[in-house]
Short mmCIF file of C-alpha atoms in Angstrom, two decimals:
data_model
loop_
_atom_site.label_atom_id
_atom_site.label_comp_id
_atom_site.label_asym_id
_atom_site.label_seq_id
_atom_site.Cartn_x
_atom_site.Cartn_y
_atom_site.Cartn_z
CA GLY O 143 -217.73 155.22 19.22
CA PRO O 144 -215.12 152.49 18.87
CA ARG O 145 -215.49 149.36 21.00
CA PRO O 146 -213.04 149.13 23.93
CA ARG O 147 -210.29 146.51 23.68
CA PHE O 148 -210.47 144.03 26.52
CA ASN O 149 -207.52 142.23 28.08
CA ALA O 150 -204.99 143.45 25.55
CA PRO O 151 -201.52 142.78 27.01
CA LYS O 152 -200.32 146.36 26.55
CA SER O 153 -203.36 148.12 28.04
CA GLY O 154 -206.35 147.60 30.30
CA ASP O 155 -206.48 145.78 33.61
CA LEU O 156 -203.48 145.01 35.78
CA ASP O 157 -202.90 141.24 35.57
CA THR O 158 -201.25 139.71 38.62
CA GLY O 159 -199.02 136.81 37.67
CA PRO O 160 -199.10 133.43 39.38
CA ALA O 161 -197.55 133.41 42.87
CA SER O 162 -197.32 137.21 43.01
CA ALA O 163 -198.56 139.45 45.81
CA LEU O 164 -199.66 143.03 45.23
CA ARG O 165 -200.77 145.54 47.87
CA VAL O 166 -202.27 148.89 46.86
CA VAL O 167 -202.79 151.46 49.62
CA GLY O 168 -204.55 154.74 48.88
CA ARG O 169 -205.06 157.94 50.86
CA GLY O 170 -208.78 157.25 51.36
CA ALA O 171 -211.70 156.07 49.28
CA GLY O 172 -212.54 159.67 48.32
CA ALA O 173 -208.94 160.66 47.59
CA THR O 174 -207.48 157.73 45.63
CA VAL O 175 -209.51 156.59 42.61
CA ILE O 176 -208.70 153.89 40.07
CA ASP O 177 -210.91 154.56 37.04
CA PRO O 178 -210.61 152.30 33.96
CA LEU O 179 -213.10 154.60 32.17
CA ARG O 180 -215.20 151.58 31.06
CA GLY O 181 -212.24 150.33 28.98
CA ASP O 182 -211.63 147.15 31.04
CA ARG O 183 -211.74 145.87 34.62
CA ALA O 184 -209.13 147.29 37.02
CA PHE O 185 -207.51 144.06 38.28
CA ASP O 186 -207.31 140.42 37.21
CA VAL O 187 -205.97 138.24 40.07
CA PHE O 188 -204.52 135.01 38.72
CA GLN O 189 -204.60 131.62 40.43
CA GLY O 190 -201.98 131.49 43.20
CA ALA O 191 -201.66 135.29 43.38
CA SER O 192 -202.97 137.75 45.97
CA LEU O 193 -204.24 141.31 45.83
CA SER O 194 -204.82 143.58 48.82
CA LEU O 195 -206.60 146.92 48.41
CA ASP O 196 -206.84 149.50 51.18
CA SER O 197 -208.41 152.98 51.28
CA LEU O 198 -209.27 153.55 47.63
CA THR O 199 -212.13 153.61 45.12
CA ILE O 200 -212.50 151.57 41.95
CA ARG O 201 -214.95 153.25 39.61
CA ARG O 202 -216.28 152.50 36.09
CA GLY O 203 -214.62 149.12 35.52
CA LEU O 204 -216.22 147.03 32.78
CA SER O 205 -215.53 143.41 31.91
CA ARG O 206 -215.80 142.24 28.31
CA PRO O 207 -219.17 140.99 27.02
CA GLY O 208 -220.32 137.89 28.92
CA SER O 209 -217.33 137.98 31.28
CA GLN O 210 -216.93 138.17 35.06
CA GLY O 211 -215.84 140.90 37.43
CA GLY O 212 -216.45 144.47 36.32
CA ALA O 213 -213.76 145.88 38.63
CA ILE O 214 -211.93 142.72 39.75
CA ARG O 215 -211.80 139.12 38.56
CA ASN O 216 -210.27 137.00 41.32
CA GLN O 217 -208.88 133.49 40.98
CA GLY O 218 -206.53 133.81 43.97
CA THR O 219 -206.74 135.68 47.29
CA LEU O 220 -208.40 139.09 47.53
CA THR O 221 -208.54 141.40 50.55
CA VAL O 222 -210.43 144.72 50.40
CA VAL O 223 -210.41 147.17 53.34
CA ARG O 224 -211.95 150.66 53.64
CA SER O 225 -212.59 150.86 49.89
CA SER O 226 -215.46 151.70 47.53
CA PHE O 227 -216.71 150.10 44.33
CA GLU O 228 -218.82 152.50 42.27
CA ASP O 229 -220.56 152.09 38.92
CA ASN O 230 -218.69 148.97 37.79
CA ALA O 231 -220.36 146.46 35.44
CA ALA O 232 -219.95 142.91 34.24
CA GLY O 233 -220.33 143.22 30.48
CA ALA O 234 -223.53 142.61 28.58
CA GLY O 235 -223.67 139.73 26.16
CA GLU O 236 -223.96 140.73 22.53
CA ALA O 237 -226.93 139.78 20.40
CA ALA O 238 -226.39 137.04 17.82
CA ALA O 239 -226.52 139.46 14.88
CA THR O 240 -223.81 141.64 16.48
CA ASN O 241 -221.36 138.89 17.41
CA GLY O 242 -221.62 137.03 14.10
CA THR O 243 -223.11 133.80 15.47
CA ASN O 244 -226.57 132.30 15.76
CA VAL O 245 -226.39 132.41 19.56
CA GLY O 246 -226.21 135.50 21.77
CA ASP O 247 -223.39 135.87 24.32
CA PRO O 248 -224.07 135.02 27.99
CA GLY O 249 -224.53 137.76 30.56
CA GLY O 250 -221.90 138.92 33.02
CA ALA O 251 -221.35 137.99 36.67
CA GLY O 252 -220.09 140.08 39.59
CA GLY O 253 -220.55 143.74 38.70
CA ALA O 254 -217.84 144.87 41.14
CA MET O 255 -216.00 141.59 41.73
CA TRP O 256 -216.12 137.94 40.77
CA SER O 257 -214.28 135.11 42.47
CA GLY O 258 -213.96 131.59 41.10
CA GLY O 259 -211.80 129.37 38.97
CA PRO O 260 -209.96 126.07 39.19
CA ALA O 261 -208.60 126.41 42.74
CA SER O 262 -210.02 127.52 46.06
CA GLN O 263 -210.18 131.33 46.31
CA ALA O 264 -210.57 133.53 49.36
CA VAL O 265 -212.19 136.97 49.53
CA LEU O 266 -212.28 139.21 52.60
CA VAL O 267 -214.12 142.55 52.45
CA VAL O 268 -214.05 144.88 55.50
CA ASP O 269 -215.58 148.35 55.99
CA SER O 270 -216.26 148.91 52.29
CA LEU O 271 -219.03 150.38 50.11
CA PHE O 272 -220.61 148.93 46.96
CA SER O 273 -222.75 151.40 45.02
CA GLY O 274 -224.25 151.39 41.52
CA ASN O 275 -222.55 148.17 40.39
CA SER O 276 -224.44 145.99 37.92
CA THR O 277 -224.50 142.86 35.82
CA PHE O 278 -226.08 142.56 32.42
CA ALA O 279 -228.08 139.71 30.93
CA GLY O 280 -227.22 137.90 27.71
CA ASP O 281 -228.13 139.38 24.34
CA ALA O 282 -227.22 142.88 25.65
CA ALA O 283 -230.38 143.29 27.76
CA GLY O 284 -229.60 145.14 30.99
CA ALA O 285 -230.46 143.87 34.48
CA PRO O 286 -229.26 144.96 37.91
CA GLY O 287 -228.62 141.47 39.36
CA GLU O 288 -228.72 140.68 43.06
CA PRO O 289 -226.32 142.65 45.30
CA LEU O 290 -224.64 139.41 46.44
CA PHE O 291 -224.69 136.04 44.75
CA SER O 292 -223.20 132.83 46.07
CA GLY O 293 -223.94 129.34 44.81
CA GLY O 294 -226.00 127.76 42.03
CA PRO O 295 -226.32 128.88 38.43
CA PRO O 296 -227.52 132.45 37.92
CA ALA O 297 -230.94 133.06 36.43
CA LEU O 298 -230.91 134.60 32.93
CA GLY O 299 -227.10 134.65 32.91
CA VAL O 300 -227.04 137.45 35.50
CA ALA O 301 -225.49 137.13 38.95
CA GLY O 302 -224.25 139.45 41.67
CA GLY O 303 -224.55 143.15 40.97
CA ALA O 304 -221.88 143.73 43.63
CA THR O 305 -220.02 140.43 43.94
CA ASN O 306 -220.29 136.84 42.74
CA LEU O 307 -218.64 133.84 44.37
CA ALA O 308 -218.92 130.89 42.00
CA ALA O 309 -220.49 127.81 43.63
CA GLY O 310 -218.10 125.63 45.63
CA ASP O 311 -215.06 127.76 44.82
CA GLY O 312 -213.67 129.17 48.05
CA SER O 313 -214.81 131.59 50.71
CA LEU O 314 -216.34 135.05 50.93
CA ARG O 315 -216.32 136.98 54.21
CA VAL O 316 -217.85 140.46 54.41
CA THR O 317 -217.93 142.61 57.57
CA TRP O 318 -218.91 146.24 58.27
CA SER O 319 -219.72 146.90 54.63
CA THR O 320 -222.63 148.48 52.74
CA PHE O 321 -224.30 147.19 49.58
#
């Protein structure tokens, strides 16, 4: 089928603007589902912005090839409470022949969420579930990645099947959660 369009301004993930705050409260992880249908990630949190998610599920988010954060890419402040991340993926890199270059694309990072960028980010996850999230290696070869990744460069371009906190870029606190 046709390739999904990633980060198009008229469709795809919800981009939070700088200095904005967004709070999304569902009726429960089983009752409120955000499902990008593998067309893009669900949220892109810009530097200086904050996103708070409570009592919902994000399912089937997919970042573009070689990108970060299958469900959420965070460059600001992210708080997740009583929520689930299911079957999200950081996009596979394309092989050289497919992308029109002599070099394959890098793999993805943070199957459910990725946090990093130019300023210090903060992530707090409480009483949440991460299930079936994955990262993919470069050149479109699949790999599950570690459930959590924090620090250092990832091996084979793959890092954090559930979440990835880029080295030296902020804080990650997880309590009462399952990976």
